[in-house]
PDB file of C-alpha atoms in Angstrom:
ATOM      1  CA  GLY A   9      30.940  -1.614 -80.350  1.00 53.00           C
ATOM      2  CA  ALA A  10      28.551  -2.010 -77.035  1.00 80.00           C
ATOM      3  CA  GLY A  11      25.158  -2.442 -77.131  1.00 92.00           C
ATOM      4  CA  VAL A  12      21.960  -1.202 -75.773  1.00 95.00           C
ATOM      5  CA  SER A  13      22.466  -0.653 -71.629  1.00 96.00           C
ATOM      6  CA  GLN A  14      19.771   0.151 -69.465  1.00 97.00           C
ATOM      7  CA  SER A  15      19.878   0.728 -65.787  1.00 97.00           C
ATOM      8  CA  PRO A  16      19.105  -0.473 -62.808  1.00 97.00           C
ATOM      9  CA  SER A  17      18.854  -4.047 -63.319  1.00 95.00           C
ATOM     10  CA  ASN A  18      16.059  -4.832 -61.373  1.00 96.00           C
ATOM     11  CA  LYS A  19      14.534  -2.366 -58.783  1.00 97.00           C
ATOM     12  CA  VAL A  20      12.067  -2.936 -55.688  1.00 97.00           C
ATOM     13  CA  THR A  21      10.303  -0.315 -54.622  1.00 97.00           C
ATOM     14  CA  GLU A  22       7.434   0.559 -52.702  1.00 97.00           C
ATOM     15  CA  LYS A  23       4.102   1.604 -53.574  1.00 97.00           C
ATOM     16  CA  GLY A  24       3.610   4.988 -53.789  1.00 97.00           C
ATOM     17  CA  LYS A  25       7.147   5.940 -54.999  1.00 98.00           C
ATOM     18  CA  ASP A  26       8.486   7.358 -57.695  1.00 98.00           C
ATOM     19  CA  VAL A  27      10.876   5.922 -59.733  1.00 98.00           C
ATOM     20  CA  GLU A  28      13.758   6.250 -62.776  1.00 98.00           C
ATOM     21  CA  LEU A  29      14.427   4.232 -64.908  1.00 98.00           C
ATOM     22  CA  ARG A  30      17.198   4.756 -67.642  1.00 98.00           C
ATOM     23  CA  CYS A  31      18.328   3.888 -70.862  1.00 97.00           C
ATOM     24  CA  ASP A  32      21.697   4.652 -72.996  1.00 96.00           C
ATOM     25  CA  PRO A  33      20.737   3.279 -76.697  1.00 95.00           C
ATOM     26  CA  ILE A  34      23.660   2.716 -79.503  1.00 94.00           C
ATOM     27  CA  SER A  35      25.159   5.420 -80.075  1.00 92.00           C
ATOM     28  CA  GLY A  36      24.103   6.868 -83.139  1.00 89.00           C
ATOM     29  CA  HIS A  37      20.682   5.414 -83.362  1.00 90.00           C
ATOM     30  CA  THR A  38      18.303   8.466 -83.495  1.00 88.00           C
ATOM     31  CA  ALA A  39      15.526   6.527 -82.707  1.00 89.00           C
ATOM     32  CA  LEU A  40      13.871   5.196 -78.996  1.00 91.00           C
ATOM     33  CA  TYR A  41      11.279   3.096 -77.871  1.00 91.00           C
ATOM     34  CA  TRP A  42      10.074   1.584 -74.590  1.00 94.00           C
ATOM     35  CA  TYR A  43       7.735  -1.342 -74.431  1.00 92.00           C
ATOM     36  CA  ARG A  44       6.558  -2.984 -70.541  1.00 94.00           C
ATOM     37  CA  GLN A  45       5.726  -6.844 -70.390  1.00 91.00           C
ATOM     38  CA  SER A  46       4.586  -7.774 -67.875  1.00 88.00           C
ATOM     39  CA  LEU A  47       5.153 -11.403 -66.480  1.00 81.00           C
ATOM     40  CA  GLY A  48       4.020 -13.702 -69.402  1.00 74.00           C
ATOM     41  CA  GLN A  49       3.011 -11.637 -71.841  1.00 77.00           C
ATOM     42  CA  GLY A  50       3.879 -10.033 -74.878  1.00 80.00           C
ATOM     43  CA  LEU A  51       5.436  -6.696 -75.441  1.00 86.00           C
ATOM     44  CA  GLU A  52       3.220  -3.320 -75.022  1.00 89.00           C
ATOM     45  CA  PHE A  53       4.726  -0.032 -76.699  1.00 88.00           C
ATOM     46  CA  LEU A  54       5.016   2.604 -74.606  1.00 92.00           C
ATOM     47  CA  ILE A  55       6.510   6.008 -76.171  1.00 91.00           C
ATOM     48  CA  TYR A  56       8.749   6.613 -79.093  1.00 88.00           C
ATOM     49  CA  PHE A  57      11.331   9.492 -79.202  1.00 89.00           C
ATOM     50  CA  GLN A  58      13.226  10.668 -82.654  1.00 87.00           C
ATOM     51  CA  GLY A  59      16.075  12.375 -81.930  1.00 88.00           C
ATOM     52  CA  ASN A  60      14.641  14.328 -78.892  1.00 89.00           C
ATOM     53  CA  SER A  61      11.133  14.306 -79.195  1.00 88.00           C
ATOM     54  CA  ALA A  62       8.058  12.167 -78.754  1.00 85.00           C
ATOM     55  CA  PRO A  63       5.530  11.677 -82.147  1.00 79.00           C
ATOM     56  CA  ASP A  64       3.720   8.881 -79.866  1.00 79.00           C
ATOM     57  CA  LYS A  65       3.141   8.966 -76.207  1.00 83.00           C
ATOM     58  CA  SER A  66      -0.108   6.903 -76.882  1.00 82.00           C
ATOM     59  CA  GLY A  67       1.388   3.745 -74.850  1.00 88.00           C
ATOM     60  CA  LEU A  68       1.678   5.025 -71.825  1.00 92.00           C
ATOM     61  CA  PRO A  69      -1.173   4.068 -69.128  1.00 92.00           C
ATOM     62  CA  SER A  70      -1.700   7.009 -67.253  1.00 93.00           C
ATOM     63  CA  ASP A  71      -0.172  10.308 -66.499  1.00 94.00           C
ATOM     64  CA  ARG A  72       2.308   9.017 -63.959  1.00 97.00           C
ATOM     65  CA  PHE A  73       3.914   7.661 -66.626  1.00 97.00           C
ATOM     66  CA  SER A  74       6.844  10.381 -68.577  1.00 96.00           C
ATOM     67  CA  ALA A  75       9.199  10.088 -70.407  1.00 96.00           C
ATOM     68  CA  GLU A  76      12.309  12.325 -71.744  1.00 95.00           C
ATOM     69  CA  ARG A  77      15.285  12.127 -73.946  1.00 95.00           C
ATOM     70  CA  THR A  78      18.456  14.259 -73.887  1.00 88.00           C
ATOM     71  CA  GLY A  79      20.917  15.101 -76.602  1.00 86.00           C
ATOM     72  CA  GLY A  80      18.702  12.818 -78.892  1.00 83.00           C
ATOM     73  CA  SER A  81      20.835   9.900 -76.686  1.00 92.00           C
ATOM     74  CA  VAL A  82      19.932   8.722 -73.019  1.00 96.00           C
ATOM     75  CA  SER A  83      16.639   8.462 -72.682  1.00 97.00           C
ATOM     76  CA  THR A  84      14.503   8.724 -68.668  1.00 97.00           C
ATOM     77  CA  LEU A  85      11.526   7.148 -68.498  1.00 98.00           C
ATOM     78  CA  THR A  86       9.786   8.175 -64.615  1.00 98.00           C
ATOM     79  CA  ILE A  87       6.485   6.518 -62.659  1.00 98.00           C
ATOM     80  CA  GLN A  88       5.335   8.651 -60.652  1.00 98.00           C
ATOM     81  CA  ARG A  89       2.901   6.884 -57.474  1.00 97.00           C
ATOM     82  CA  THR A  90       3.841   3.571 -58.256  1.00 98.00           C
ATOM     83  CA  GLN A  91       1.584   0.935 -57.741  1.00 97.00           C
ATOM     84  CA  GLN A  92       1.987  -2.959 -57.471  1.00 96.00           C
ATOM     85  CA  GLU A  93       0.105  -2.851 -61.653  1.00 94.00           C
ATOM     86  CA  ASP A  94       3.178  -0.797 -62.744  1.00 96.00           C
ATOM     87  CA  SER A  95       5.309  -4.760 -61.263  1.00 96.00           C
ATOM     88  CA  ALA A  96       7.594  -5.281 -64.998  1.00 96.00           C
ATOM     89  CA  VAL A  97      10.001  -5.817 -67.044  1.00 94.00           C
ATOM     90  CA  TYR A  98      10.477  -2.685 -69.082  1.00 96.00           C
ATOM     91  CA  LEU A  99      12.392  -2.873 -71.894  1.00 94.00           C
ATOM     92  CA  CYS A 100      14.454   0.164 -74.561  1.00 95.00           C
ATOM     93  CA  ALA A 101      15.124  -0.528 -78.102  1.00 93.00           C
ATOM     94  CA  SER A 102      16.673   1.822 -80.388  1.00 92.00           C
ATOM     95  CA  THR A 103      17.202   1.484 -84.325  1.00 88.00           C
ATOM     96  CA  ARG A 104      19.177   3.707 -86.397  1.00 84.00           C
ATOM     97  CA  TRP A 105      17.090   6.540 -89.092  1.00 72.00           C
ATOM     98  CA  GLY A 106      16.461   5.144 -91.920  1.00 54.00           C
ATOM     99  CA  HIS A 107      16.695   1.373 -90.558  1.00 50.00           C
ATOM    100  CA  GLN A 108      14.209   1.883 -87.630  1.00 53.00           C
ATOM    101  CA  GLU A 109      12.480  -1.621 -88.826  1.00 72.00           C
ATOM    102  CA  THR A 110      15.016  -3.666 -87.201  1.00 81.00           C
ATOM    103  CA  GLN A 111      15.340  -2.585 -83.311  1.00 87.00           C
ATOM    104  CA  TYR A 112      18.292  -3.400 -80.922  1.00 90.00           C
ATOM    105  CA  PHE A 113      16.372  -3.840 -77.799  1.00 92.00           C
ATOM    106  CA  GLY A 114      18.304  -3.934 -73.887  1.00 94.00           C
ATOM    107  CA  PRO A 115      18.776  -6.157 -70.981  1.00 93.00           C
ATOM    108  CA  GLY A 116      15.901  -4.414 -69.283  1.00 94.00           C
ATOM    109  CA  THR A 117      15.112  -3.541 -65.703  1.00 96.00           C
ATOM    110  CA  ARG A 118      12.848  -5.288 -63.313  1.00 95.00           C
ATOM    111  CA  LEU A 119      10.227  -3.448 -61.237  1.00 97.00           C
ATOM    112  CA  LEU A 120       8.737  -4.920 -58.427  1.00 97.00           C
ATOM    113  CA  VAL A 121       6.459  -2.574 -56.698  1.00 97.00           C
ATOM    114  CA  LEU A 122       5.819  -3.997 -53.009  1.00 96.00           C
TER     115      LEU A 122
ATOM    116  CA  SER B  27      -3.544  -3.053 -78.280  1.00 44.00           C
ATOM    117  CA  GLN B  28      -1.615  -6.721 -79.381  1.00 50.00           C
ATOM    118  CA  GLN B  29      -1.737  -6.749 -82.951  1.00 65.00           C
ATOM    119  CA  GLY B  30       0.037 -10.335 -83.338  1.00 70.00           C
ATOM    120  CA  GLU B  31      -0.990 -13.372 -82.006  1.00 81.00           C
ATOM    121  CA  GLU B  32       0.711 -16.636 -81.553  1.00 84.00           C
ATOM    122  CA  ASP B  33      -0.310 -20.247 -81.764  1.00 87.00           C
ATOM    123  CA  PRO B  34       0.601 -22.200 -79.896  1.00 91.00           C
ATOM    124  CA  GLN B  35       0.916 -20.748 -76.312  1.00 91.00           C
ATOM    125  CA  ALA B  36       3.914 -23.618 -75.502  1.00 94.00           C
ATOM    126  CA  LEU B  37       5.767 -26.095 -77.257  1.00 95.00           C
ATOM    127  CA  SER B  38       7.669 -28.660 -76.159  1.00 96.00           C
ATOM    128  CA  ILE B  39      10.014 -30.706 -78.763  1.00 95.00           C
ATOM    129  CA  GLN B  40      13.380 -33.556 -78.597  1.00 96.00           C
ATOM    130  CA  GLU B  41      16.413 -32.285 -79.874  1.00 97.00           C
ATOM    131  CA  GLY B  42      17.086 -32.403 -83.671  1.00 97.00           C
ATOM    132  CA  GLU B  43      13.291 -32.284 -84.102  1.00 97.00           C
ATOM    133  CA  ASN B  44      11.870 -29.352 -85.696  1.00 97.00           C
ATOM    134  CA  ALA B  45       9.600 -26.143 -84.104  1.00 96.00           C
ATOM    135  CA  THR B  46       6.979 -24.366 -85.533  1.00 96.00           C
ATOM    136  CA  MET B  47       5.067 -22.106 -84.464  1.00 96.00           C
ATOM    137  CA  ASN B  48       2.079 -19.372 -86.706  1.00 96.00           C
ATOM    138  CA  CYS B  49       1.293 -15.548 -86.010  1.00 94.00           C
ATOM    139  CA  SER B  50      -2.215 -14.164 -87.090  1.00 94.00           C
ATOM    140  CA  TYR B  51      -2.598 -10.734 -87.053  1.00 92.00           C
ATOM    141  CA  LYS B  52      -5.073  -8.186 -88.312  1.00 90.00           C
ATOM    142  CA  THR B  53      -4.103  -5.180 -90.094  1.00 87.00           C
ATOM    143  CA  SER B  54      -2.127  -4.126 -92.782  1.00 87.00           C
ATOM    144  CA  ILE B  55       1.434  -4.511 -91.990  1.00 88.00           C
ATOM    145  CA  ASN B  56       5.146  -2.664 -93.689  1.00 86.00           C
ATOM    146  CA  ASN B  57       7.030  -5.806 -92.665  1.00 88.00           C
ATOM    147  CA  LEU B  58       6.589  -8.822 -90.060  1.00 91.00           C
ATOM    148  CA  GLN B  59       9.709  -9.511 -87.514  1.00 92.00           C
ATOM    149  CA  TRP B  60      10.586 -12.448 -85.011  1.00 94.00           C
ATOM    150  CA  TYR B  61      12.644 -11.839 -82.383  1.00 94.00           C
ATOM    151  CA  ARG B  62      13.739 -14.593 -78.925  1.00 95.00           C
ATOM    152  CA  GLN B  63      13.483 -13.688 -75.921  1.00 92.00           C
ATOM    153  CA  ASN B  64      15.942 -16.091 -73.112  1.00 88.00           C
ATOM    154  CA  SER B  65      15.012 -15.975 -69.576  1.00 77.00           C
ATOM    155  CA  GLY B  66      12.318 -13.311 -69.689  1.00 64.00           C
ATOM    156  CA  ARG B  67      15.138 -10.064 -70.913  1.00 72.00           C
ATOM    157  CA  GLY B  68      16.498  -8.369 -73.830  1.00 80.00           C
ATOM    158  CA  LEU B  69      14.895  -9.217 -76.876  1.00 89.00           C
ATOM    159  CA  VAL B  70      17.493 -10.685 -79.824  1.00 92.00           C
ATOM    160  CA  HIS B  71      15.530  -9.559 -83.735  1.00 92.00           C
ATOM    161  CA  LEU B  72      15.585 -13.389 -85.601  1.00 95.00           C
ATOM    162  CA  ILE B  73      14.416 -12.804 -89.265  1.00 94.00           C
ATOM    163  CA  LEU B  74      12.539  -9.325 -90.720  1.00 92.00           C
ATOM    164  CA  ILE B  75      10.195 -10.602 -93.762  1.00 93.00           C
ATOM    165  CA  ARG B  76       8.981  -7.606 -95.289  1.00 91.00           C
ATOM    166  CA  SER B  77       5.009  -7.422 -97.018  1.00 91.00           C
ATOM    167  CA  ASN B  78       5.708  -8.723-100.078  1.00 94.00           C
ATOM    168  CA  GLU B  79       7.531 -11.899 -99.800  1.00 96.00           C
ATOM    169  CA  ARG B  80       6.109 -15.066 -99.646  1.00 97.00           C
ATOM    170  CA  GLU B  81       9.226 -16.426 -97.681  1.00 97.00           C
ATOM    171  CA  LYS B  82      12.849 -15.974 -96.025  1.00 97.00           C
ATOM    172  CA  HIS B  83      15.659 -18.251 -94.397  1.00 96.00           C
ATOM    173  CA  SER B  84      18.079 -17.591 -91.972  1.00 95.00           C
ATOM    174  CA  GLY B  85      20.305 -20.024 -90.874  1.00 96.00           C
ATOM    175  CA  ARG B  86      18.424 -23.014 -89.488  1.00 97.00           C
ATOM    176  CA  LEU B  87      15.345 -20.338 -89.636  1.00 97.00           C
ATOM    177  CA  ARG B  88      12.380 -19.959 -92.476  1.00 98.00           C
ATOM    178  CA  VAL B  89       9.625 -17.909 -92.205  1.00 98.00           C
ATOM    179  CA  THR B  90       6.683 -17.173 -94.635  1.00 98.00           C
ATOM    180  CA  LEU B  91       4.073 -14.741 -95.089  1.00 97.00           C
ATOM    181  CA  ASP B  92       0.841 -14.896 -95.885  1.00 97.00           C
ATOM    182  CA  THR B  93      -0.590 -11.341 -96.367  1.00 95.00           C
ATOM    183  CA  SER B  94      -3.758 -12.874 -97.821  1.00 95.00           C
ATOM    184  CA  LYS B  95      -4.360 -14.625 -94.549  1.00 95.00           C
ATOM    185  CA  LYS B  96      -2.590 -11.842 -92.199  1.00 95.00           C
ATOM    186  CA  SER B  97      -0.763 -15.294 -90.910  1.00 95.00           C
ATOM    187  CA  SER B  98       3.440 -15.872 -90.429  1.00 96.00           C
ATOM    188  CA  SER B  99       4.821 -18.951 -89.184  1.00 97.00           C
ATOM    189  CA  LEU B 100       8.403 -19.636 -88.126  1.00 97.00           C
ATOM    190  CA  LEU B 101      10.150 -23.007 -88.498  1.00 98.00           C
ATOM    191  CA  ILE B 102      13.071 -23.600 -85.986  1.00 97.00           C
ATOM    192  CA  THR B 103      15.168 -27.042 -88.027  1.00 97.00           C
ATOM    193  CA  ALA B 104      16.943 -29.496 -86.483  1.00 97.00           C
ATOM    194  CA  SER B 105      16.310 -28.020 -82.514  1.00 97.00           C
ATOM    195  CA  ARG B 106      18.989 -27.247 -80.026  1.00 96.00           C
ATOM    196  CA  ALA B 107      19.122 -27.296 -76.447  1.00 94.00           C
ATOM    197  CA  ALA B 108      20.299 -23.523 -77.014  1.00 93.00           C
ATOM    198  CA  ASP B 109      16.506 -22.616 -79.005  1.00 96.00           C
ATOM    199  CA  THR B 110      14.938 -22.867 -76.123  1.00 96.00           C
ATOM    200  CA  ALA B 111      12.752 -19.351 -75.668  1.00 95.00           C
ATOM    201  CA  SER B 112       9.907 -17.041 -76.298  1.00 93.00           C
ATOM    202  CA  TYR B 113       9.235 -16.588 -79.902  1.00 95.00           C
ATOM    203  CA  PHE B 114       7.204 -13.235 -80.406  1.00 93.00           C
ATOM    204  CA  CYS B 115       6.530 -11.967 -83.876  1.00 93.00           C
ATOM    205  CA  ALA B 116       6.377  -8.190 -84.550  1.00 91.00           C
ATOM    206  CA  THR B 117       3.861  -6.681 -86.626  1.00 89.00           C
ATOM    207  CA  VAL B 118       4.848  -2.723 -88.079  1.00 82.00           C
ATOM    208  CA  SER B 119       2.788  -0.390 -89.731  1.00 77.00           C
ATOM    209  CA  ASN B 120       3.821   2.536 -91.624  1.00 68.00           C
ATOM    210  CA  ASP B 121       4.623   4.284 -88.912  1.00 66.00           C
ATOM    211  CA  TYR B 122       7.342   1.873 -87.189  1.00 62.00           C
ATOM    212  CA  LYS B 123       6.284   0.579 -84.518  1.00 71.00           C
ATOM    213  CA  LEU B 124       6.277  -2.713 -83.325  1.00 80.00           C
ATOM    214  CA  SER B 125       2.955  -4.730 -81.619  1.00 85.00           C
ATOM    215  CA  PHE B 126       4.087  -8.130 -80.009  1.00 87.00           C
ATOM    216  CA  GLY B 127       1.896 -10.473 -79.990  1.00 86.00           C
ATOM    217  CA  ALA B 128       2.384 -12.710 -76.183  1.00 85.00           C
ATOM    218  CA  GLY B 129       4.562 -14.990 -77.651  1.00 90.00           C
ATOM    219  CA  THR B 130       5.210 -18.723 -77.605  1.00 94.00           C
ATOM    220  CA  THR B 131       7.538 -20.573 -75.522  1.00 93.00           C
ATOM    221  CA  VAL B 132       9.602 -23.006 -77.008  1.00 96.00           C
ATOM    222  CA  THR B 133      11.375 -26.737 -74.517  1.00 96.00           C
ATOM    223  CA  VAL B 134      14.102 -28.425 -76.237  1.00 96.00           C
ATOM    224  CA  ARG B 135      14.710 -31.187 -73.914  1.00 95.00           C
ATOM    225  CA  ALA B 136      17.905 -33.232 -74.952  1.00 90.00           C
TER     226      ALA B 136
END
């Protein structure tokens, strides 16, 4: 079946603008994760959804970052008033309930803030 | 904060040689996973080893886990050009959140 998809693949924006990043998890996967990867670095956990609720938002770097998930499926990560340090690849992953140990990753959105 | 740390940061080997990379972590874990990333995009899950396991094999991959030393190693045997990628270890604690290290970049020369 189809894997995790993310859109857009690439996004270039100006400092101060808002951006929305989208993640479509694998159908039937109830858990969804957002990560950020800065150039040459490992992944930084941002937020985790179980269904539509987010029991763990501990990784969101500031109040400019927010995420929501509707219908237990698509998730949107919003970054308000973007800053240059927000430039990174944003990766989404999903897992099945009861199989939360293996995460299936999307191709990521490469964000560049000028 | 990052839990796992990979060593070395970069590795260059000849096709056909074996590649070994190590991962150390700080806190107790439920399991440890290795992922591969090509061209800085999506990650591919390679192998998972649970805290009560010591060694696991999958094709040309061999993973070991030493919980007393809080370390793991990934061995890729008979490397191929297609193995060129970044390899990350990720630890899972009881909350099932993955904590990644900074990765090892492997280059396989033809």
